[in-house]
Coordinates of C-alpha atoms and ligand atoms in Angstrom, one line a residue:
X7 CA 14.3 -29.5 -19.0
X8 CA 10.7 -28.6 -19.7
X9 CA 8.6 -28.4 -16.6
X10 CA 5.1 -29.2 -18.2
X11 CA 2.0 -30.7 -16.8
X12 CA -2.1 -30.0 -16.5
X13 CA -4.8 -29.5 -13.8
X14 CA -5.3 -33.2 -12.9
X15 CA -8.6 -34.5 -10.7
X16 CA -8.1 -35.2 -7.2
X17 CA -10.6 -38.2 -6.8
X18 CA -12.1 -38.7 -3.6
X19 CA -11.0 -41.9 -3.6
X20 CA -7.8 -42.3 -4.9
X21 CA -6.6 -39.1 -3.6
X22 CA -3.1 -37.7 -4.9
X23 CA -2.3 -41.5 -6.7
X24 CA -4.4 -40.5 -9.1
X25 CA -3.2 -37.1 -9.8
X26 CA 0.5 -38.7 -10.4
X27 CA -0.9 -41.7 -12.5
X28 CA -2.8 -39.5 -15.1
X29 CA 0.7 -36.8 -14.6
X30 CA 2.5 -40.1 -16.4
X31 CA 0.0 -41.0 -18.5
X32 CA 0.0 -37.3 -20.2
X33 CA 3.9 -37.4 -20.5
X34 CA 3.8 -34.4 -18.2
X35 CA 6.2 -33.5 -14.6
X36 CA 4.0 -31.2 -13.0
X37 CA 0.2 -30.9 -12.4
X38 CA -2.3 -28.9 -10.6
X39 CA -5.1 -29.8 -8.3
X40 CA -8.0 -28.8 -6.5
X41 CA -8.1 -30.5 -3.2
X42 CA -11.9 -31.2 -3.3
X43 CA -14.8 -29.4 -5.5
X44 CA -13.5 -26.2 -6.7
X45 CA -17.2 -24.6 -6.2
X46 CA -17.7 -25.6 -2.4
X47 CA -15.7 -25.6 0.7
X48 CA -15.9 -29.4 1.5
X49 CA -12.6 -31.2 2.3
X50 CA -12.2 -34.3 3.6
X51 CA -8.8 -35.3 5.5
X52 CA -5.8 -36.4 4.0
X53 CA -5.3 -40.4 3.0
X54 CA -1.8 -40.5 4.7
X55 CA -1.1 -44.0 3.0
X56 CA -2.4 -42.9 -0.1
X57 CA -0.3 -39.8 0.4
X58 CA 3.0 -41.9 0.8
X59 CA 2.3 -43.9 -2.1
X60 CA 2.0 -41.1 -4.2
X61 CA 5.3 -39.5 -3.4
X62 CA 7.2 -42.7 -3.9
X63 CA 5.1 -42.7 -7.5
X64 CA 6.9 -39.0 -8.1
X65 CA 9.8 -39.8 -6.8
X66 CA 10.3 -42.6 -9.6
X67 CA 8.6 -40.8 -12.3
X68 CA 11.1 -37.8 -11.2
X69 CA 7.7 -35.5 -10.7
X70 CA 9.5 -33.3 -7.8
X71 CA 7.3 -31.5 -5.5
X72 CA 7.8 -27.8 -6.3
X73 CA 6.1 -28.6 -9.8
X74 CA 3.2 -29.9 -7.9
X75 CA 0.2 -26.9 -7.2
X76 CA -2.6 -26.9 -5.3
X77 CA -5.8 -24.5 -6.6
X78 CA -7.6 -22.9 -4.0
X79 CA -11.4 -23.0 -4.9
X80 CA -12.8 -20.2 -6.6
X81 CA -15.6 -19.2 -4.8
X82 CA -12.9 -17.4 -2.2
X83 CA -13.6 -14.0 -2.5
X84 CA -11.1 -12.3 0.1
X85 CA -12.3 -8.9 -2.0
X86 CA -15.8 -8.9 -0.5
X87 CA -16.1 -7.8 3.2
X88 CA -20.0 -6.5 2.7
X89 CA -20.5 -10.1 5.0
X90 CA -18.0 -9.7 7.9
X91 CA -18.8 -13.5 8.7
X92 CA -18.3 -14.8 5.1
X93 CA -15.3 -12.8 5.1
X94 CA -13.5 -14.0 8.0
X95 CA -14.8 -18.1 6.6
X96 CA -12.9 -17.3 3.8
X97 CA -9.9 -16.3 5.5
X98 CA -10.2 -19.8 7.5
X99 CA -11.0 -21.5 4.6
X100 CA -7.5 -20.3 3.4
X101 CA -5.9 -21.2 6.5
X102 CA -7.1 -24.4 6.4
X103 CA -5.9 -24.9 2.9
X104 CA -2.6 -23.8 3.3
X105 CA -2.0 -26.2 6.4
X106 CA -3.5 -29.1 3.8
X107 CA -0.9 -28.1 1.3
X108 CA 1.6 -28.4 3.9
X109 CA 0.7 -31.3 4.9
X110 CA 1.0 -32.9 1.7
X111 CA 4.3 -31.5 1.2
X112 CA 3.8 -28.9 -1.2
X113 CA 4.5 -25.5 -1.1
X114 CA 2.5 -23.7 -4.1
X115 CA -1.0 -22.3 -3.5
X116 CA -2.6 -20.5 -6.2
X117 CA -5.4 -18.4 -5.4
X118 CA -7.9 -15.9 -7.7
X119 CA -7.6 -12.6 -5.8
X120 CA -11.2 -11.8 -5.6
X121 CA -14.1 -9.8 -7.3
X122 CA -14.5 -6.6 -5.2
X123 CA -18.7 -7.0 -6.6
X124 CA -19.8 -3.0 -6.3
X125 CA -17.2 -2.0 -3.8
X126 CA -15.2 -0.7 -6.4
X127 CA -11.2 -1.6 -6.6
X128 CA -9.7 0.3 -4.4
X129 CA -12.0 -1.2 -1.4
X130 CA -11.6 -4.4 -2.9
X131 CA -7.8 -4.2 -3.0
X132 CA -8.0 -2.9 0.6
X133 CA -9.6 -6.1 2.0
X134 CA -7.7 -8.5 -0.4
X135 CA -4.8 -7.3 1.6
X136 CA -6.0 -7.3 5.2
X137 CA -8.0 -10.7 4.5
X138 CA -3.7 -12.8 3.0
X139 CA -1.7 -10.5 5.9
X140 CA -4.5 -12.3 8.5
X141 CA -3.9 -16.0 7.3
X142 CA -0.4 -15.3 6.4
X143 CA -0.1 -14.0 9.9
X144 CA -2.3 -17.4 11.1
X145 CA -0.1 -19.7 9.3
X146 CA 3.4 -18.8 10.1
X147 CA 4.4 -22.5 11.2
X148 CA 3.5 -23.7 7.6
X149 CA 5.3 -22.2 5.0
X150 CA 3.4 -22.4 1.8
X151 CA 3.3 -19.4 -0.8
X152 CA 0.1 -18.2 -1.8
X153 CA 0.7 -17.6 -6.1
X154 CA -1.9 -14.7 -6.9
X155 CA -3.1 -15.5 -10.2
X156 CA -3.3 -13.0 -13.1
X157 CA -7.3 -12.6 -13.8
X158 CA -9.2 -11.7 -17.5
X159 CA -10.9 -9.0 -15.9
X160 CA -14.5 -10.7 -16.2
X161 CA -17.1 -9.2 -14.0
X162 CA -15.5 -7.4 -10.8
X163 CA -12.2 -9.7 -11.0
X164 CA -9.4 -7.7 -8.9
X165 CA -6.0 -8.6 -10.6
X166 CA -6.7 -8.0 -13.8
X167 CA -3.5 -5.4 -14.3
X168 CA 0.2 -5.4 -13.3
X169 CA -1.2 -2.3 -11.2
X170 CA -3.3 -4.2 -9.2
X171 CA -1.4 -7.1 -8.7
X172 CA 1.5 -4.9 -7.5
X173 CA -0.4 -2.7 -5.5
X174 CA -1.8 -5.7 -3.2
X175 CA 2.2 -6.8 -3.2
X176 CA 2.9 -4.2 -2.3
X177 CA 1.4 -4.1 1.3
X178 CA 1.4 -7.2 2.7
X179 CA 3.5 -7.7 5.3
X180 CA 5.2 -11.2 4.8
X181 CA 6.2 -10.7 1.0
X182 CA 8.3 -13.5 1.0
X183 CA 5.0 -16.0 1.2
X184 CA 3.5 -14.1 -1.7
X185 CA 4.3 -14.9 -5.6
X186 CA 2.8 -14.8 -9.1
X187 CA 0.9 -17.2 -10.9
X188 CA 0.4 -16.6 -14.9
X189 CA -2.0 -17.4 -16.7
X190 CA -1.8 -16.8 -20.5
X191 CA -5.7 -17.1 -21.5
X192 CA -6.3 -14.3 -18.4
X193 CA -3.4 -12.0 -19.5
X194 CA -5.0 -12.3 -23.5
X195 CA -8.2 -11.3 -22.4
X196 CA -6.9 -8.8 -19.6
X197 CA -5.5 -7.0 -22.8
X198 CA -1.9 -7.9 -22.7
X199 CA -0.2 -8.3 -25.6
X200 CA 1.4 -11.9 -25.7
X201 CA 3.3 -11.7 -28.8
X202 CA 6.8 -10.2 -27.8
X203 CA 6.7 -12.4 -24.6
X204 CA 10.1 -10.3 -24.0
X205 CA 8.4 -6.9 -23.6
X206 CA 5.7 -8.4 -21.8
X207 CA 8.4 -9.3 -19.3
X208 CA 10.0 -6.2 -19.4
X209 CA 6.8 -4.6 -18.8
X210 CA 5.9 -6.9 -15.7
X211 CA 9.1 -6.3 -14.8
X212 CA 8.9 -2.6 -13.7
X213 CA 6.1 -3.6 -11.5
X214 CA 7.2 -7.3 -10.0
X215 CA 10.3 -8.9 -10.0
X216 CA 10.1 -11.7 -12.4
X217 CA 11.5 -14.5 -9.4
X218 CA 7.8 -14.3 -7.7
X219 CA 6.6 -16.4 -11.4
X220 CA 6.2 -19.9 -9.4
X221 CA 3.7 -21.0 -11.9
X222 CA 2.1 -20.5 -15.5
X223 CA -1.2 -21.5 -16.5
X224 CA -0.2 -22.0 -20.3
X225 CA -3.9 -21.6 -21.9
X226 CA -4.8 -20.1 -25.3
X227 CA -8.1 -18.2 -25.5
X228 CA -11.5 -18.3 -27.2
X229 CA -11.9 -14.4 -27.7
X230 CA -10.0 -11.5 -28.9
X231 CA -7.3 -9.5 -26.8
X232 CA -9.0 -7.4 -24.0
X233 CA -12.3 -9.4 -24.3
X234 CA -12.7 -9.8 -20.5
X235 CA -14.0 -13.1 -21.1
X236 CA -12.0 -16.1 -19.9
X237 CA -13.0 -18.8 -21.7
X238 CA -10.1 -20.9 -22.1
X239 CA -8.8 -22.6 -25.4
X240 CA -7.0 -26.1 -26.8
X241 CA -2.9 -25.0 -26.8
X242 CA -2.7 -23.2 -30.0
X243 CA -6.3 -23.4 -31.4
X244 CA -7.1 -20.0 -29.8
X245 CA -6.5 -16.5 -31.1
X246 CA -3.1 -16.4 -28.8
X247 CA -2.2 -19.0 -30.9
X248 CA 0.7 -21.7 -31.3
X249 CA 4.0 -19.5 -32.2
X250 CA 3.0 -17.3 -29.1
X251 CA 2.3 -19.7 -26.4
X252 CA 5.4 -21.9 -27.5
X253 CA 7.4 -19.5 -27.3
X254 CA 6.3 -18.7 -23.5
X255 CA 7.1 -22.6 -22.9
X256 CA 10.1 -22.6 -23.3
X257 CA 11.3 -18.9 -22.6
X258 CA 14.4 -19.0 -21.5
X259 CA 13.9 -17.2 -18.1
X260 CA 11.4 -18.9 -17.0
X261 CA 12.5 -22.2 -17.7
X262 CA 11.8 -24.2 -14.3
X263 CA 8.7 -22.4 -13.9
X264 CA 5.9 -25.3 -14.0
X265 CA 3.6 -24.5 -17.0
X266 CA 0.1 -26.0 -16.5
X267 CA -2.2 -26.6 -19.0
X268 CA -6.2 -25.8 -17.8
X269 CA -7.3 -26.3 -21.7
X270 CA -11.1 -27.6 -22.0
X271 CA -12.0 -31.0 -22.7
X272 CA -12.8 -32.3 -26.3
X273 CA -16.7 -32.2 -26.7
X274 CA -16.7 -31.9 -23.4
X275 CA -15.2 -35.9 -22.2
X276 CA -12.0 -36.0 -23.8
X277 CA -9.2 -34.7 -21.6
X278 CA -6.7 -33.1 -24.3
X279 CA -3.3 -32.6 -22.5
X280 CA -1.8 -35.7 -23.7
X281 CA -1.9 -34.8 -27.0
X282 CA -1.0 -31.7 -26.1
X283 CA 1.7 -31.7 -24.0
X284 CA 3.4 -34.3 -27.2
X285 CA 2.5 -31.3 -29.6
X286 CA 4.3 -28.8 -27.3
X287 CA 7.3 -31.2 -26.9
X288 CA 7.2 -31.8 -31.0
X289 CA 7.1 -27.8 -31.5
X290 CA 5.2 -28.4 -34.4
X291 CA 1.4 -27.4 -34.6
X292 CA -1.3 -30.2 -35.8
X293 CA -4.2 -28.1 -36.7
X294 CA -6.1 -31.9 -36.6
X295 CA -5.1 -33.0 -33.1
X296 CA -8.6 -33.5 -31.8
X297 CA -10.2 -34.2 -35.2
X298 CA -10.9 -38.1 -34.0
X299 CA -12.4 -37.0 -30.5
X300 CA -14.4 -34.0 -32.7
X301 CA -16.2 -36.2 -34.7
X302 CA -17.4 -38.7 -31.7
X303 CA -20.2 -36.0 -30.5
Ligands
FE7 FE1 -7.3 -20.1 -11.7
FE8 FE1 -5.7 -20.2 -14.6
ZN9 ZN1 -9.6 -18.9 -16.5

Protein backbone atom coordinates (compact mmCIF):
# COMPACT_ATOMS: atom_id res chain seq x y z
CA UNK A 1 0.00 0.00 0.00
CA UNK A 2 1.16 3.56 -0.67
CA UNK A 3 2.58 5.21 2.36
CA UNK A 4 1.92 8.95 1.34
CA UNK A 5 1.37 12.08 3.31
CA UNK A 6 2.73 15.99 3.74
CA UNK A 7 4.35 18.23 6.34
CA UNK A 8 1.16 19.16 8.26
CA UNK A 9 1.03 22.28 10.96
CA UNK A 10 1.20 21.50 14.51
CA UNK A 11 -1.09 24.27 15.93
CA UNK A 12 -0.51 25.47 19.21
CA UNK A 13 -3.67 24.82 20.11
CA UNK A 14 -4.89 21.83 18.69
CA UNK A 15 -1.75 20.07 18.95
CA UNK A 16 -1.31 16.64 17.11
CA UNK A 17 -5.54 16.52 16.42
CA UNK A 18 -4.90 18.74 13.99
CA UNK A 19 -2.05 17.15 12.23
CA UNK A 20 -4.26 13.76 11.81
CA UNK A 21 -7.47 15.83 10.74
CA UNK A 22 -5.79 17.74 7.86
CA UNK A 23 -3.68 13.85 7.24
CA UNK A 24 -7.51 12.69 6.39
CA UNK A 25 -8.57 15.53 4.75
CA UNK A 26 -5.61 15.21 2.08
CA UNK A 27 -6.31 11.46 1.54
CA UNK A 28 -2.83 10.94 2.87
CA UNK A 29 -1.39 8.03 5.88
CA UNK A 30 1.56 9.74 6.95
CA UNK A 31 2.63 13.34 7.74
CA UNK A 32 5.38 15.33 9.02
CA UNK A 33 5.59 17.98 11.69
CA UNK A 34 7.50 20.44 13.30
CA UNK A 35 6.79 20.40 17.04
CA UNK A 36 6.73 24.25 17.40
CA UNK A 37 8.21 27.15 14.99
CA UNK A 38 10.76 25.63 12.82
CA UNK A 39 12.93 28.98 13.10
CA UNK A 40 13.12 29.19 17.09
CA UNK A 41 13.68 26.87 19.85
CA UNK A 42 10.34 27.44 21.73
CA UNK A 43 8.36 24.29 22.81
CA UNK A 44 5.66 24.17 24.85
CA UNK A 45 4.70 20.76 26.75
CA UNK A 46 2.84 18.13 25.38
CA UNK A 47 -1.31 18.26 25.59
CA UNK A 48 -1.52 14.63 26.90
CA UNK A 49 -5.37 14.50 26.31
CA UNK A 50 -5.02 16.00 23.11
CA UNK A 51 -2.24 13.50 22.50
CA UNK A 52 -4.65 10.53 23.24
CA UNK A 53 -7.21 11.80 21.08
CA UNK A 54 -5.12 11.91 18.32
CA UNK A 55 -3.92 8.40 18.41
CA UNK A 56 -7.31 7.02 18.70
CA UNK A 57 -8.00 9.41 15.41
CA UNK A 58 -4.89 7.32 13.66
CA UNK A 59 -5.82 4.43 14.91
CA UNK A 60 -9.34 4.52 13.03
CA UNK A 61 -8.09 6.31 10.03
CA UNK A 62 -5.33 3.34 10.02
CA UNK A 63 -2.44 6.30 10.15
CA UNK A 64 0.15 3.93 12.11
CA UNK A 65 2.82 5.63 13.99
CA UNK A 66 6.09 4.72 12.10
CA UNK A 67 4.58 6.96 9.08
CA UNK A 68 4.31 9.74 11.53
CA UNK A 69 7.82 12.22 11.50
CA UNK A 70 8.78 14.82 13.55
CA UNK A 71 11.25 17.78 11.89
CA UNK A 72 13.72 19.04 14.03
CA UNK A 73 13.94 22.91 13.45
CA UNK A 74 16.35 24.08 11.13
CA UNK A 75 18.22 26.51 12.81
CA UNK A 76 20.26 23.41 14.52
CA UNK A 77 23.53 23.64 13.36
CA UNK A 78 25.41 20.73 15.13
CA UNK A 79 28.28 21.67 12.32
CA UNK A 80 29.23 24.92 13.97
CA UNK A 81 31.37 24.71 17.16
CA UNK A 82 32.97 28.39 16.61
CA UNK A 83 30.30 29.10 19.90
CA UNK A 84 31.10 26.26 22.42
CA UNK A 85 27.78 27.45 24.29
CA UNK A 86 25.55 27.56 21.16
CA UNK A 87 26.93 24.37 20.37
CA UNK A 88 26.35 22.37 23.33
CA UNK A 89 22.28 24.35 23.29
CA UNK A 90 21.99 22.70 20.28
CA UNK A 91 22.87 19.37 21.35
CA UNK A 92 20.20 19.90 24.28
CA UNK A 93 17.88 21.28 22.08
CA UNK A 94 18.14 17.75 20.37
CA UNK A 95 17.90 15.95 23.42
CA UNK A 96 15.05 17.55 24.39
CA UNK A 97 13.45 16.89 21.04
CA UNK A 98 14.02 13.37 20.87
CA UNK A 99 12.51 12.81 24.52
CA UNK A 100 9.34 14.88 22.91
CA UNK A 101 9.20 12.49 20.11
CA UNK A 102 9.19 9.81 22.50
CA UNK A 103 6.85 10.93 24.33
CA UNK A 104 4.42 11.23 21.71
CA UNK A 105 5.15 7.85 20.63
CA UNK A 106 7.05 8.23 17.62
CA UNK A 107 10.17 7.13 16.70
CA UNK A 108 11.38 9.20 13.42
CA UNK A 109 13.40 12.41 13.80
CA UNK A 110 14.64 14.09 10.83
CA UNK A 111 17.26 16.42 11.26
CA UNK A 112 19.38 18.92 8.47
CA UNK A 113 22.98 17.89 9.31
CA UNK A 114 24.40 21.31 9.58
CA UNK A 115 26.28 24.18 7.54
CA UNK A 116 29.92 23.90 8.68
CA UNK A 117 29.84 28.20 7.82
CA UNK A 118 33.90 28.81 6.98
CA UNK A 119 35.11 25.78 8.89
CA UNK A 120 35.30 23.95 5.88
CA UNK A 121 33.78 20.16 5.73
CA UNK A 122 35.98 18.19 7.19
CA UNK A 123 35.68 20.28 10.63
CA UNK A 124 32.21 20.50 10.02
CA UNK A 125 31.79 16.78 9.65
CA UNK A 126 33.97 16.32 12.71
CA UNK A 127 31.62 18.20 15.13
CA UNK A 128 28.40 16.94 13.29
CA UNK A 129 29.60 13.62 14.71
CA UNK A 130 30.82 14.41 18.19
CA UNK A 131 27.69 16.89 18.71
CA UNK A 132 24.65 13.12 17.51
CA UNK A 133 27.27 10.55 19.52
CA UNK A 134 26.75 13.24 22.68
CA UNK A 135 22.76 13.20 22.57
CA UNK A 136 22.68 9.80 21.21
CA UNK A 137 24.82 8.91 24.23
CA UNK A 138 22.27 11.44 26.51
CA UNK A 139 19.20 9.79 25.30
CA UNK A 140 19.80 6.13 25.54
CA UNK A 141 16.40 5.48 27.54
CA UNK A 142 14.38 6.95 24.49
CA UNK A 143 14.85 5.22 21.44
CA UNK A 144 14.02 7.46 18.66
CA UNK A 145 16.24 7.54 15.30
CA UNK A 146 17.59 10.60 14.17
CA UNK A 147 16.92 10.39 9.91
CA UNK A 148 19.88 12.70 8.52
CA UNK A 149 18.36 14.40 5.66
CA UNK A 150 20.01 14.53 2.19
CA UNK A 151 20.80 18.54 1.71
CA UNK A 152 20.89 20.70 -1.91
CA UNK A 153 24.17 21.89 -1.05
CA UNK A 154 23.04 25.65 -0.67
CA UNK A 155 25.48 27.75 1.24
CA UNK A 156 27.75 25.62 3.65
CA UNK A 157 25.06 22.67 3.92
CA UNK A 158 27.11 19.40 5.14
CA UNK A 159 25.25 16.40 3.54
CA UNK A 160 25.08 17.41 0.29
CA UNK A 161 26.90 13.91 -1.13
CA UNK A 162 26.61 10.16 -0.40
CA UNK A 163 30.34 10.93 0.83
CA UNK A 164 29.41 12.98 3.34
CA UNK A 165 26.49 11.42 4.52
CA UNK A 166 28.48 8.22 4.90
CA UNK A 167 31.33 9.55 6.32
CA UNK A 168 29.40 11.06 9.45
CA UNK A 169 27.73 7.25 9.50
CA UNK A 170 30.30 6.11 9.49
CA UNK A 171 31.58 7.21 13.03
CA UNK A 172 29.06 7.43 15.27
CA UNK A 173 28.95 5.11 17.74
CA UNK A 174 25.22 3.91 18.17
CA UNK A 175 24.50 3.37 14.33
CA UNK A 176 21.50 1.61 14.92
CA UNK A 177 19.69 5.13 16.07
CA UNK A 178 20.94 6.70 12.87
CA UNK A 179 19.02 6.49 9.34
CA UNK A 180 18.45 8.33 6.09
CA UNK A 181 15.96 10.72 5.16
CA UNK A 182 15.51 11.63 1.17
CA UNK A 183 14.63 14.29 -0.09
CA UNK A 184 14.14 14.43 -3.95
CA UNK A 185 14.16 18.39 -4.49
CA UNK A 186 17.76 18.28 -2.30
CA UNK A 187 19.20 15.26 -4.24
CA UNK A 188 18.09 17.37 -7.80
CA UNK A 189 19.75 20.28 -6.84
CA UNK A 190 22.78 18.34 -4.94
CA UNK A 191 23.38 17.05 -8.67
CA UNK A 192 21.99 13.61 -8.55
CA UNK A 193 20.50 12.31 -11.33
CA UNK A 194 16.85 11.22 -10.48
CA UNK A 195 15.88 9.64 -13.72
CA UNK A 196 17.02 5.94 -13.40
CA UNK A 197 15.83 5.91 -9.72
CA UNK A 198 17.50 2.24 -9.96
CA UNK A 199 21.11 3.43 -10.51
CA UNK A 200 20.58 6.10 -8.06
CA UNK A 201 19.99 3.30 -5.67
CA UNK A 202 22.69 1.27 -6.72
CA UNK A 203 24.86 4.20 -6.43
CA UNK A 204 23.64 5.06 -2.77
CA UNK A 205 23.97 1.67 -2.27
CA UNK A 206 27.82 1.26 -2.31
CA UNK A 207 27.87 3.97 0.38
CA UNK A 208 24.58 3.11 2.72
CA UNK A 209 22.60 0.29 2.97
CA UNK A 210 19.29 1.08 1.52
CA UNK A 211 17.30 -0.24 5.05
CA UNK A 212 18.48 3.14 6.94
CA UNK A 213 15.68 5.02 4.06
CA UNK A 214 12.98 5.70 7.04
CA UNK A 215 11.63 8.52 5.09
CA UNK A 216 11.35 10.50 1.60
CA UNK A 217 10.69 14.00 1.20
CA UNK A 218 8.94 13.48 -2.35
CA UNK A 219 9.49 17.30 -3.67
CA UNK A 220 10.15 18.37 -7.36
CA UNK A 221 12.40 21.35 -7.84
CA UNK A 222 12.37 24.90 -9.18
CA UNK A 223 15.93 24.85 -10.74
CA UNK A 224 18.15 22.81 -12.91
CA UNK A 225 20.20 19.60 -11.66
CA UNK A 226 23.15 20.68 -9.42
CA UNK A 227 21.71 24.27 -8.91
CA UNK A 228 22.44 24.25 -5.16
CA UNK A 229 19.34 26.07 -4.62
CA UNK A 230 16.48 24.31 -2.76
CA UNK A 231 13.65 25.79 -3.66
CA UNK A 232 11.08 23.32 -3.67
CA UNK A 233 8.32 22.57 -6.44
CA UNK A 234 4.38 21.49 -6.84
CA UNK A 235 4.81 17.26 -7.52
CA UNK A 236 5.59 17.22 -11.09
CA UNK A 237 5.52 20.96 -12.07
CA UNK A 238 9.36 21.10 -11.50
CA UNK A 239 12.25 20.24 -13.77
CA UNK A 240 12.44 16.63 -11.83
CA UNK A 241 9.20 16.31 -13.19
CA UNK A 242 6.16 13.75 -12.98
CA UNK A 243 7.47 10.38 -14.71
CA UNK A 244 10.50 10.75 -12.32
CA UNK A 245 9.07 11.43 -8.98
CA UNK A 246 6.28 8.79 -9.66
CA UNK A 247 8.23 6.49 -10.32
CA UNK A 248 10.26 7.06 -6.78
CA UNK A 249 6.54 6.66 -5.19
CA UNK A 250 6.00 3.73 -5.81
CA UNK A 251 9.47 2.06 -6.30
CA UNK A 252 9.24 -1.20 -5.37
CA UNK A 253 11.99 -1.29 -2.67
CA UNK A 254 10.99 1.33 -0.93
CA UNK A 255 7.50 0.72 -0.69
CA UNK A 256 6.68 1.23 3.11
CA UNK A 257 8.94 4.08 3.24
CA UNK A 258 6.58 7.23 4.19
CA UNK A 259 6.90 9.69 1.29
CA UNK A 260 6.19 13.27 2.44
CA UNK A 261 5.26 15.89 0.38
CA UNK A 262 6.93 19.56 1.55
CA UNK A 263 5.58 21.19 -1.98
CA UNK A 264 4.91 25.16 -1.61
CA UNK A 265 1.63 26.49 -1.23
CA UNK A 266 -0.52 27.91 -4.17
CA UNK A 267 0.08 31.75 -4.38
CA UNK A 268 1.27 31.38 -1.23
CA UNK A 269 -2.45 30.28 0.95
CA UNK A 270 -3.49 27.28 -0.81
CA UNK A 271 -2.07 24.13 0.68
CA UNK A 272 -1.64 21.79 -2.54
CA UNK A 273 -1.24 18.18 -1.15
CA UNK A 274 -4.71 17.16 -1.56
CA UNK A 275 -4.73 17.57 -5.01
CA UNK A 276 -1.68 16.13 -5.10
CA UNK A 277 -1.58 13.26 -3.27
CA UNK A 278 -5.18 12.31 -5.66
CA UNK A 279 -2.76 13.05 -8.76
CA UNK A 280 -0.13 10.76 -7.42
CA UNK A 281 -2.76 8.04 -6.60
CA UNK A 282 -4.40 8.66 -10.35
CA UNK A 283 -0.71 8.33 -11.88
CA UNK A 284 -1.79 10.58 -14.36
CA UNK A 285 -0.26 14.24 -14.63
CA UNK A 286 -2.88 17.38 -14.76
CA UNK A 287 -0.73 20.05 -16.01
CA UNK A 288 -4.00 22.46 -14.62
CA UNK A 289 -4.20 21.13 -11.04
CA UNK A 290 -3.76 24.55 -9.44
CA UNK A 291 -5.18 26.59 -12.35
CA UNK A 292 -8.44 27.65 -10.06
CA UNK A 293 -6.15 28.54 -6.88
CA UNK A 294 -3.56 30.44 -9.70
CA UNK A 295 -5.98 32.69 -10.88
CA UNK A 296 -7.31 33.85 -7.23
CA UNK A 297 -4.05 36.13 -6.65
FE1 LIG B 1 14.22 19.30 5.88
FE1 LIG C 1 13.06 18.07 3.04
ZN1 LIG D 1 14.40 21.92 1.07
Amino acid sequence: MLQIGSHVNYGSREGLTGCVRDTILNGGNAFMFYTGAPQNTKRSPIDTKSLQEAKQQMEESHIPSSNVIVHAPYIINLANRLDEEKWYFAIHFLEEEIKRVHQFGFSYLVLHPGSHVKQGVDVGIQNIIDALNIVLKDTKDYPVMILLETMAGKGTEIGKTMEELKGIYERIDEKERIGICLDTCHLHDAGYDLTDFDAFLDLFTSFLPLSLIHCIHINDSKNERGSHKDRHENFGFGKIGFDTLLKIVFHEKLKDVPKILETPYINHLYAPYQKEIEMIKSKTFNAHLFDEEKKTL
